[in-house]
mmCIF file of N, CA and C in Angstrom:
data_model
loop_
_atom_site.group_PDB
_atom_site.id
_atom_site.type_symbol
_atom_site.label_atom_id
_atom_site.label_comp_id
_atom_site.label_asym_id
_atom_site.label_seq_id
_atom_site.Cartn_x
_atom_site.Cartn_y
_atom_site.Cartn_z
ATOM 1 N N MET A 138 140.349 117.330 -47.899
ATOM 2 C CA MET A 138 141.133 118.321 -47.092
ATOM 3 C C MET A 138 142.481 117.726 -46.751
ATOM 4 N N THR A 139 142.509 116.449 -46.455
ATOM 5 C CA THR A 139 143.768 115.826 -45.978
ATOM 6 C C THR A 139 144.047 114.416 -46.533
ATOM 7 N N ASP A 140 145.160 114.155 -46.705
ATOM 8 C CA ASP A 140 145.433 112.748 -47.310
ATOM 9 C C ASP A 140 145.737 111.852 -46.127
ATOM 10 N N LYS A 141 145.639 112.262 -44.999
ATOM 11 C CA LYS A 141 145.853 111.323 -43.802
ATOM 12 C C LYS A 141 144.601 110.702 -43.367
ATOM 13 N N PRO A 142 144.625 109.364 -43.042
ATOM 14 C CA PRO A 142 143.437 108.652 -42.707
ATOM 15 C C PRO A 142 142.530 109.203 -41.505
ATOM 16 N N ARG A 143 141.250 108.934 -41.528
ATOM 17 C CA ARG A 143 140.374 109.422 -40.604
ATOM 18 C C ARG A 143 140.903 108.828 -39.156
ATOM 19 N N ILE A 144 140.764 109.788 -38.092
ATOM 20 C CA ILE A 144 141.175 109.244 -36.866
ATOM 21 C C ILE A 144 139.948 108.921 -36.039
ATOM 22 N N GLU A 145 139.708 107.656 -35.714
ATOM 23 C CA GLU A 145 138.630 107.404 -34.799
ATOM 24 C C GLU A 145 138.735 107.895 -33.540
ATOM 25 N N ALA A 146 137.659 108.036 -32.684
ATOM 26 C CA ALA A 146 137.626 108.355 -31.222
ATOM 27 C C ALA A 146 138.747 107.663 -30.582
ATOM 28 N N LEU A 147 139.632 108.261 -30.027
ATOM 29 C CA LEU A 147 140.801 107.589 -29.108
ATOM 30 C C LEU A 147 140.598 108.140 -27.714
ATOM 31 N N HIS A 148 141.257 107.160 -26.922
ATOM 32 C CA HIS A 148 141.343 107.500 -25.442
ATOM 33 C C HIS A 148 142.643 108.447 -25.409
ATOM 34 N N ALA A 149 142.408 109.495 -24.502
ATOM 35 C CA ALA A 149 143.372 110.569 -24.355
ATOM 36 C C ALA A 149 144.750 110.200 -24.290
ATOM 37 N N LYS A 150 145.042 108.873 -23.803
ATOM 38 C CA LYS A 150 146.414 108.372 -23.763
ATOM 39 C C LYS A 150 146.910 108.082 -25.061
ATOM 40 N N GLU A 151 146.041 107.700 -26.069
ATOM 41 C CA GLU A 151 146.442 107.419 -27.383
ATOM 42 C C GLU A 151 146.493 108.593 -28.381
ATOM 43 N N ALA A 152 146.178 109.658 -27.842
ATOM 44 C CA ALA A 152 146.183 110.876 -28.787
ATOM 45 C C ALA A 152 147.363 110.971 -29.726
ATOM 46 N N VAL A 153 147.201 111.408 -30.916
ATOM 47 C CA VAL A 153 148.185 111.443 -31.789
ATOM 48 C C VAL A 153 148.674 112.947 -32.062
ATOM 49 N N ASN A 154 149.919 113.310 -32.282
ATOM 50 C CA ASN A 154 150.401 114.559 -32.626
ATOM 51 C C ASN A 154 149.825 115.036 -33.740
ATOM 52 N N ASN A 155 149.555 116.390 -33.786
ATOM 53 C CA ASN A 155 149.073 117.253 -34.846
ATOM 54 C C ASN A 155 149.861 117.093 -36.004
ATOM 55 N N PHE A 156 149.294 117.219 -37.291
ATOM 56 C CA PHE A 156 150.147 117.094 -38.476
ATOM 57 C C PHE A 156 149.522 118.168 -39.392
ATOM 58 N N GLU A 157 150.368 118.443 -40.576
ATOM 59 C CA GLU A 157 149.807 119.490 -41.549
ATOM 60 C C GLU A 157 148.653 119.107 -42.392
ATOM 61 N N ARG A 158 147.762 120.028 -42.642
ATOM 62 C CA ARG A 158 146.742 119.940 -43.365
ATOM 63 C C ARG A 158 146.372 121.181 -44.298
ATOM 64 N N GLU A 159 145.993 120.974 -45.528
ATOM 65 C CA GLU A 159 145.838 122.111 -46.444
ATOM 66 C C GLU A 159 144.577 122.632 -46.472
ATOM 67 N N GLY A 160 144.313 123.728 -46.779
ATOM 68 C CA GLY A 160 142.956 124.534 -46.929
ATOM 69 C C GLY A 160 142.491 125.344 -45.732
ATOM 70 N N PHE A 161 143.363 125.530 -44.896
ATOM 71 C CA PHE A 161 142.962 126.335 -43.656
ATOM 72 C C PHE A 161 143.798 127.603 -43.478
ATOM 73 N N GLU A 162 144.478 128.033 -44.506
ATOM 74 C CA GLU A 162 145.330 129.203 -44.423
ATOM 75 C C GLU A 162 144.706 130.507 -44.036
ATOM 76 N N GLY A 163 143.373 130.485 -44.602
ATOM 77 C CA GLY A 163 142.684 131.811 -44.512
ATOM 78 C C GLY A 163 141.997 131.975 -43.115
ATOM 79 N N ASN A 164 142.122 130.927 -42.177
ATOM 80 C CA ASN A 164 141.651 131.108 -40.877
ATOM 81 C C ASN A 164 142.749 131.373 -39.878
ATOM 82 N N ARG A 165 142.760 132.682 -39.450
ATOM 83 C CA ARG A 165 144.001 133.076 -38.771
ATOM 84 C C ARG A 165 143.826 133.017 -37.264
ATOM 85 N N THR A 166 142.647 132.272 -36.822
ATOM 86 C CA THR A 166 142.520 132.223 -35.331
ATOM 87 C C THR A 166 143.377 130.996 -34.863
ATOM 88 N N ILE A 167 143.509 130.765 -33.591
ATOM 89 C CA ILE A 167 144.214 129.736 -33.071
ATOM 90 C C ILE A 167 143.758 128.310 -33.552
ATOM 91 N N PHE A 168 142.292 128.315 -33.713
ATOM 92 C CA PHE A 168 141.830 127.047 -34.306
ATOM 93 C C PHE A 168 142.237 126.686 -35.851
ATOM 94 N N GLY A 169 142.351 127.859 -36.352
ATOM 95 C CA GLY A 169 142.892 127.701 -37.885
ATOM 96 C C GLY A 169 144.318 127.253 -38.022
ATOM 97 N N LYS A 170 145.100 127.661 -36.971
ATOM 98 C CA LYS A 170 146.349 127.273 -36.788
ATOM 99 C C LYS A 170 146.433 125.708 -36.444
ATOM 100 N N ILE A 171 145.660 125.323 -35.521
ATOM 101 C CA ILE A 171 145.532 123.967 -35.112
ATOM 102 C C ILE A 171 145.170 123.074 -36.339
ATOM 103 N N LEU A 172 144.083 123.541 -37.095
ATOM 104 C CA LEU A 172 143.589 122.823 -38.327
ATOM 105 C C LEU A 172 144.646 122.764 -39.428
ATOM 106 N N SER A 173 145.286 123.818 -39.582
ATOM 107 C CA SER A 173 146.456 123.653 -40.471
ATOM 108 C C SER A 173 147.727 122.983 -40.008
ATOM 109 N N GLY A 174 147.742 122.613 -38.913
ATOM 110 C CA GLY A 174 148.938 121.842 -38.242
ATOM 111 C C GLY A 174 150.068 122.766 -37.898
ATOM 112 N N ARG A 175 149.847 124.132 -37.819
ATOM 113 C CA ARG A 175 150.956 125.023 -37.392
ATOM 114 C C ARG A 175 150.816 125.204 -36.026
ATOM 115 N N ALA A 176 150.011 124.740 -35.340
ATOM 116 C CA ALA A 176 150.130 124.781 -33.835
ATOM 117 C C ALA A 176 149.990 123.317 -33.261
ATOM 118 N N LYS A 177 150.602 123.060 -32.145
ATOM 119 C CA LYS A 177 150.592 121.809 -31.514
ATOM 120 C C LYS A 177 149.186 121.464 -31.109
ATOM 121 N N ALA A 178 148.896 120.151 -30.995
ATOM 122 C CA ALA A 178 147.624 119.703 -30.571
ATOM 123 C C ALA A 178 147.767 118.075 -30.533
ATOM 124 N N LYS A 179 147.164 117.531 -29.521
ATOM 125 C CA LYS A 179 147.125 116.090 -29.471
ATOM 126 C C LYS A 179 145.566 115.692 -29.902
ATOM 127 N N ILE A 180 145.470 114.953 -31.126
ATOM 128 C CA ILE A 180 144.330 114.653 -31.868
ATOM 129 C C ILE A 180 143.734 113.574 -31.261
ATOM 130 N N VAL A 181 142.444 113.476 -30.834
ATOM 131 C CA VAL A 181 141.658 112.347 -30.447
ATOM 132 C C VAL A 181 140.643 111.919 -31.450
ATOM 133 N N TYR A 182 140.263 112.703 -32.508
ATOM 134 C CA TYR A 182 139.297 112.308 -33.424
ATOM 135 C C TYR A 182 139.470 113.336 -34.621
ATOM 136 N N GLU A 183 139.300 112.762 -35.769
ATOM 137 C CA GLU A 183 139.035 113.619 -36.949
ATOM 138 C C GLU A 183 138.336 113.017 -38.043
ATOM 139 N N ASP A 184 137.638 113.918 -38.682
ATOM 140 C CA ASP A 184 136.853 113.375 -39.873
ATOM 141 C C ASP A 184 136.779 114.603 -40.896
ATOM 142 N N ASP A 185 135.985 114.457 -41.898
ATOM 143 C CA ASP A 185 135.996 115.532 -42.945
ATOM 144 C C ASP A 185 135.291 116.796 -42.502
ATOM 145 N N GLN A 186 134.362 116.771 -41.337
ATOM 146 C CA GLN A 186 133.899 117.799 -40.766
ATOM 147 C C GLN A 186 134.451 118.464 -39.522
ATOM 148 N N VAL A 187 134.962 117.644 -38.630
ATOM 149 C CA VAL A 187 135.444 118.139 -37.335
ATOM 150 C C VAL A 187 136.856 117.642 -36.963
ATOM 151 N N LEU A 188 137.375 118.333 -35.902
ATOM 152 C CA LEU A 188 138.637 117.876 -35.529
ATOM 153 C C LEU A 188 138.491 117.892 -33.860
ATOM 154 N N CYS A 189 138.952 116.858 -33.195
ATOM 155 C CA CYS A 189 138.765 116.972 -31.663
ATOM 156 C C CYS A 189 140.107 116.793 -31.273
ATOM 157 N N PHE A 190 140.445 117.572 -30.220
ATOM 158 C CA PHE A 190 141.915 117.530 -29.556
ATOM 159 C C PHE A 190 141.738 117.815 -27.967
ATOM 160 N N LYS A 191 142.853 117.600 -27.413
ATOM 161 C CA LYS A 191 142.926 117.662 -25.948
ATOM 162 C C LYS A 191 143.186 119.110 -25.736
ATOM 163 N N ASP A 192 142.605 119.797 -24.726
ATOM 164 C CA ASP A 192 142.754 121.148 -24.423
ATOM 165 C C ASP A 192 144.191 121.258 -23.875
ATOM 166 N N ILE A 193 145.149 122.341 -24.307
ATOM 167 C CA ILE A 193 146.366 122.364 -23.761
ATOM 168 C C ILE A 193 146.332 122.833 -22.355
ATOM 169 N N PHE A 194 145.295 123.565 -21.950
ATOM 170 C CA PHE A 194 145.233 124.001 -20.491
ATOM 171 C C PHE A 194 143.910 123.411 -19.911
ATOM 172 N N PRO A 195 143.900 122.085 -19.754
ATOM 173 C CA PRO A 195 142.590 121.469 -19.391
ATOM 174 C C PRO A 195 142.141 121.923 -17.937
ATOM 175 N N ALA A 196 140.784 122.086 -17.885
ATOM 176 C CA ALA A 196 140.135 122.372 -16.689
ATOM 177 C C ALA A 196 139.684 121.000 -15.933
ATOM 178 N N SER A 197 139.754 120.019 -16.663
ATOM 179 C CA SER A 197 139.528 118.634 -15.979
ATOM 180 C C SER A 197 140.357 117.466 -16.915
ATOM 181 N N GLU A 198 140.351 116.250 -16.376
ATOM 182 C CA GLU A 198 141.168 115.261 -16.959
ATOM 183 C C GLU A 198 140.557 115.056 -18.370
ATOM 184 N N ASN A 199 139.409 115.097 -18.635
ATOM 185 C CA ASN A 199 138.806 114.688 -20.045
ATOM 186 C C ASN A 199 138.355 116.067 -20.601
ATOM 187 N N HIS A 200 139.128 117.152 -20.798
ATOM 188 C CA HIS A 200 138.947 118.310 -21.367
ATOM 189 C C HIS A 200 139.293 118.407 -22.753
ATOM 190 N N PHE A 201 138.266 118.275 -23.718
ATOM 191 C CA PHE A 201 138.625 118.154 -25.094
ATOM 192 C C PHE A 201 137.897 119.205 -25.871
ATOM 193 N N LEU A 202 138.284 119.613 -26.971
ATOM 194 C CA LEU A 202 137.616 120.507 -27.920
ATOM 195 C C LEU A 202 137.340 119.955 -29.195
ATOM 196 N N VAL A 203 136.038 120.069 -29.684
ATOM 197 C CA VAL A 203 135.558 119.722 -30.993
ATOM 198 C C VAL A 203 135.275 120.861 -31.693
ATOM 199 N N ILE A 204 136.091 121.074 -32.904
ATOM 200 C CA ILE A 204 136.099 122.230 -33.791
ATOM 201 C C ILE A 204 135.427 122.070 -35.111
ATOM 202 N N PRO A 205 134.600 122.775 -35.733
ATOM 203 C CA PRO A 205 134.317 122.552 -37.186
ATOM 204 C C PRO A 205 135.469 122.746 -37.974
ATOM 205 N N LYS A 206 135.671 122.196 -39.186
ATOM 206 C CA LYS A 206 136.653 122.584 -40.201
ATOM 207 C C LYS A 206 136.295 123.815 -41.115
ATOM 208 N N VAL A 207 135.028 123.959 -41.102
ATOM 209 C CA VAL A 207 134.657 125.258 -41.790
ATOM 210 C C VAL A 207 134.626 126.307 -40.703
ATOM 211 N N HIS A 208 135.263 127.468 -41.301
ATOM 212 C CA HIS A 208 135.406 128.552 -40.472
ATOM 213 C C HIS A 208 134.192 129.361 -40.198
ATOM 214 N N ILE A 209 133.602 129.363 -38.994
ATOM 215 C CA ILE A 209 132.312 130.181 -38.843
ATOM 216 C C ILE A 209 132.911 131.183 -37.841
ATOM 217 N N LYS A 210 132.797 132.519 -38.410
ATOM 218 C CA LYS A 210 133.368 133.639 -37.584
ATOM 219 C C LYS A 210 132.832 134.118 -36.317
ATOM 220 N N HIS A 211 131.510 133.703 -36.326
ATOM 221 C CA HIS A 211 130.855 134.038 -34.889
ATOM 222 C C HIS A 211 129.529 133.306 -34.805
ATOM 223 N N TYR A 212 129.195 132.950 -33.663
ATOM 224 C CA TYR A 212 127.970 132.103 -33.356
ATOM 225 C C TYR A 212 126.810 132.723 -33.972
ATOM 226 N N GLN A 213 126.808 134.157 -34.029
ATOM 227 C CA GLN A 213 125.450 134.724 -34.584
ATOM 228 C C GLN A 213 125.478 134.581 -36.098
ATOM 229 N N LYS A 214 126.418 134.027 -36.765
ATOM 230 C CA LYS A 214 126.515 133.815 -38.153
ATOM 231 C C LYS A 214 125.816 132.266 -38.470
ATOM 232 N N LEU A 215 125.647 131.439 -37.501
ATOM 233 C CA LEU A 215 125.014 130.204 -37.678
ATOM 234 C C LEU A 215 123.695 130.373 -38.217
ATOM 235 N N THR A 216 123.395 129.593 -39.150
ATOM 236 C CA THR A 216 122.145 129.512 -39.768
ATOM 237 C C THR A 216 121.319 128.020 -39.517
ATOM 238 N N PRO A 217 120.229 127.776 -39.984
ATOM 239 C CA PRO A 217 119.579 126.546 -39.775
ATOM 240 C C PRO A 217 120.415 125.473 -40.652
ATOM 241 N N ASP A 218 120.960 125.934 -41.700
ATOM 242 C CA ASP A 218 121.817 124.977 -42.553
ATOM 243 C C ASP A 218 123.053 124.337 -41.704
ATOM 244 N N ASP A 219 123.446 125.158 -40.589
ATOM 245 C CA ASP A 219 124.527 124.486 -39.834
ATOM 246 C C ASP A 219 124.095 123.683 -38.753
ATOM 247 N N LEU A 220 122.787 123.453 -38.501
ATOM 248 C CA LEU A 220 122.383 122.402 -37.640
ATOM 249 C C LEU A 220 122.951 120.988 -37.844
ATOM 250 N N PRO A 221 123.073 120.442 -39.005
ATOM 251 C CA PRO A 221 123.645 119.031 -38.943
ATOM 252 C C PRO A 221 125.014 119.040 -38.610
ATOM 253 N N LEU A 222 125.774 119.859 -38.834
ATOM 254 C CA LEU A 222 127.178 120.168 -38.362
ATOM 255 C C LEU A 222 127.225 120.265 -36.790
ATOM 256 N N LEU A 223 126.342 121.090 -36.304
ATOM 257 C CA LEU A 223 126.348 121.301 -34.717
ATOM 258 C C LEU A 223 126.091 119.852 -34.063
ATOM 259 N N ARG A 224 124.943 119.189 -34.641
ATOM 260 C CA ARG A 224 124.622 117.826 -34.091
ATOM 261 C C ARG A 224 125.795 116.991 -34.183
ATOM 262 N N HIS A 225 126.516 116.980 -35.323
ATOM 263 C CA HIS A 225 127.753 115.921 -35.590
ATOM 264 C C HIS A 225 128.557 116.290 -34.394
ATOM 265 N N MET A 226 128.994 117.618 -34.201
ATOM 266 C CA MET A 226 129.983 118.186 -33.138
ATOM 267 C C MET A 226 129.532 117.528 -31.734
ATOM 268 N N VAL A 227 128.216 117.690 -31.388
ATOM 269 C CA VAL A 227 127.749 117.167 -30.194
ATOM 270 C C VAL A 227 127.978 115.456 -30.087
ATOM 271 N N ASN A 228 127.669 114.930 -31.114
ATOM 272 C CA ASN A 228 127.624 113.454 -31.144
ATOM 273 C C ASN A 228 129.099 113.050 -31.070
ATOM 274 N N ILE A 229 130.032 113.795 -31.711
ATOM 275 C CA ILE A 229 131.464 113.380 -31.611
ATOM 276 C C ILE A 229 131.988 113.661 -30.191
ATOM 277 N N ALA A 230 131.541 114.731 -29.612
ATOM 278 C CA ALA A 230 131.832 115.034 -28.141
ATOM 279 C C ALA A 230 131.514 113.908 -27.359
ATOM 280 N N GLY A 231 130.369 113.538 -27.525
ATOM 281 C CA GLY A 231 129.596 112.267 -26.675
ATOM 282 C C GLY A 231 130.528 111.278 -26.793
ATOM 283 N N GLU A 232 130.867 110.820 -28.198
ATOM 284 C CA GLU A 232 131.671 109.474 -28.535
ATOM 285 C C GLU A 232 133.145 109.612 -27.777
ATOM 286 N N VAL A 233 133.701 110.819 -28.014
ATOM 287 C CA VAL A 233 135.028 110.924 -27.338
ATOM 288 C C VAL A 233 134.993 110.772 -25.774
ATOM 289 N N ALA A 234 133.851 111.341 -25.137
ATOM 290 C CA ALA A 234 133.658 111.319 -23.774
ATOM 291 C C ALA A 234 133.447 109.986 -23.399
ATOM 292 N N GLN A 235 132.753 109.200 -24.040
ATOM 293 C CA GLN A 235 132.455 107.813 -23.739
ATOM 294 C C GLN A 235 133.615 106.989 -23.825
ATOM 295 N N VAL A 236 134.405 107.033 -24.726
ATOM 296 C CA VAL A 236 135.856 106.431 -25.038
ATOM 297 C C VAL A 236 136.663 106.597 -23.666
ATOM 298 N N ASN A 237 136.590 107.773 -23.280
ATOM 299 C CA ASN A 237 137.475 108.314 -22.190
ATOM 300 C C ASN A 237 136.904 108.130 -20.863
ATOM 301 N N GLY A 238 135.780 107.274 -20.746
ATOM 302 C CA GLY A 238 135.384 106.867 -19.346
ATOM 303 C C GLY A 238 134.119 107.653 -18.764
ATOM 304 N N ILE A 239 133.697 108.663 -19.582
ATOM 305 C CA ILE A 239 132.347 109.264 -19.048
ATOM 306 C C ILE A 239 131.227 108.554 -19.665
ATOM 307 N N GLU A 240 130.647 107.845 -18.842
ATOM 308 C CA GLU A 240 129.478 106.751 -19.392
ATOM 309 C C GLU A 240 128.207 107.517 -19.708
ATOM 310 N N ASP A 241 127.929 108.367 -18.815
ATOM 311 C CA ASP A 241 126.598 108.993 -18.945
ATOM 312 C C ASP A 241 126.676 110.579 -19.357
ATOM 313 N N VAL A 242 126.894 110.836 -20.568
ATOM 314 C CA VAL A 242 127.076 112.124 -21.137
ATOM 315 C C VAL A 242 126.129 113.153 -20.690
ATOM 316 N N GLN A 243 124.867 112.734 -20.676
ATOM 317 C CA GLN A 243 123.869 113.680 -20.498
ATOM 318 C C GLN A 243 123.863 114.197 -19.104
ATOM 319 N N THR A 244 124.130 113.237 -18.111
ATOM 320 C CA THR A 244 124.308 113.647 -16.682
ATOM 321 C C THR A 244 125.565 114.438 -16.520
ATOM 322 N N ALA A 245 126.628 114.325 -17.188
ATOM 323 C CA ALA A 245 127.902 115.060 -17.278
ATOM 324 C C ALA A 245 127.593 116.545 -17.671
ATOM 325 N N ARG A 246 126.693 116.620 -18.770
ATOM 326 C CA ARG A 246 126.270 117.968 -19.243
ATOM 327 C C ARG A 246 125.473 118.564 -18.286
ATOM 328 N N LYS A 247 124.491 118.054 -17.603
ATOM 329 C CA LYS A 247 123.595 118.632 -16.544
ATOM 330 C C LYS A 247 124.424 119.003 -15.440
ATOM 331 N N SER A 248 125.507 118.310 -14.974
ATOM 332 C CA SER A 248 126.210 118.735 -13.773
ATOM 333 C C SER A 248 127.276 119.852 -14.184
ATOM 334 N N GLY A 249 127.495 120.176 -15.324
ATOM 335 C CA GLY A 249 128.562 121.109 -15.728
ATOM 336 C C GLY A 249 129.935 120.524 -16.099
ATOM 337 N N GLU A 250 130.113 119.127 -15.759
ATOM 338 C CA GLU A 250 131.128 118.322 -16.215
ATOM 339 C C GLU A 250 131.607 118.481 -17.639
ATOM 340 N N SER A 251 130.499 118.749 -18.552
ATOM 341 C CA SER A 251 130.654 118.768 -20.029
ATOM 342 C C SER A 251 129.899 119.835 -20.421
ATOM 343 N N GLY A 252 130.219 120.522 -21.460
ATOM 344 C CA GLY A 252 129.497 121.535 -21.960
ATOM 345 C C GLY A 252 129.918 121.970 -23.445
ATOM 346 N N ILE A 253 129.062 122.780 -23.887
ATOM 347 C CA ILE A 253 129.229 123.305 -25.138
ATOM 348 C C ILE A 253 129.418 124.877 -25.149
ATOM 349 N N TYR A 254 130.608 125.341 -25.654
ATOM 350 C CA TYR A 254 131.061 126.588 -25.382
ATOM 351 C C TYR A 254 131.500 127.174 -26.799
ATOM 352 N N TRP A 255 131.313 128.461 -27.160
ATOM 353 C CA TRP A 255 131.619 128.970 -28.323
ATOM 354 C C TRP A 255 132.829 130.066 -28.168
ATOM 355 N N ASN A 256 133.791 129.837 -28.792
ATOM 356 C CA ASN A 256 134.854 130.959 -28.986
ATOM 357 C C ASN A 256 134.997 131.402 -30.264
ATOM 358 N N SER A 257 134.467 132.402 -30.504
ATOM 359 C CA SER A 257 134.537 133.105 -31.809
ATOM 360 C C SER A 257 135.978 133.722 -32.279
ATOM 361 N N GLY A 258 136.820 133.772 -31.452
ATOM 362 C CA GLY A 258 138.147 134.451 -31.583
ATOM 363 C C GLY A 258 138.204 135.591 -32.318
ATOM 364 N N SER A 259 139.289 136.094 -32.969
ATOM 365 C CA SER A 259 139.309 137.139 -33.829
ATOM 366 C C SER A 259 139.949 136.726 -34.977
ATOM 367 N N ASP A 260 139.768 137.278 -36.077
ATOM 368 C CA ASP A 260 140.446 137.037 -37.331
ATOM 369 C C ASP A 260 140.508 138.064 -38.424
#
């Protein structure tokens, strides 16, 4: 999908500016715009399945979003086949959190400091 190198989990202060990627033109949501590079974002992780970036209106110092590169229009469209992707997203969220100083990700989730939310957007 991209000829750019994989971006390993970075500290928020090392986030890189977003750049153009091909293959996301059909996704007209804000996340599609970020994936295609048409919208600004500070990238802290990227691989062939997901993109993680700083929230532009953060609710906390370590507010990051992990989004799948495959367009899933609504959480109700998820199937058991999507479980490996969802697990990967959770794992990357934990990795980025730890790089950014959140040592105990499970406790952060239980306290509400960290969470998984679904934004289906409109498209």
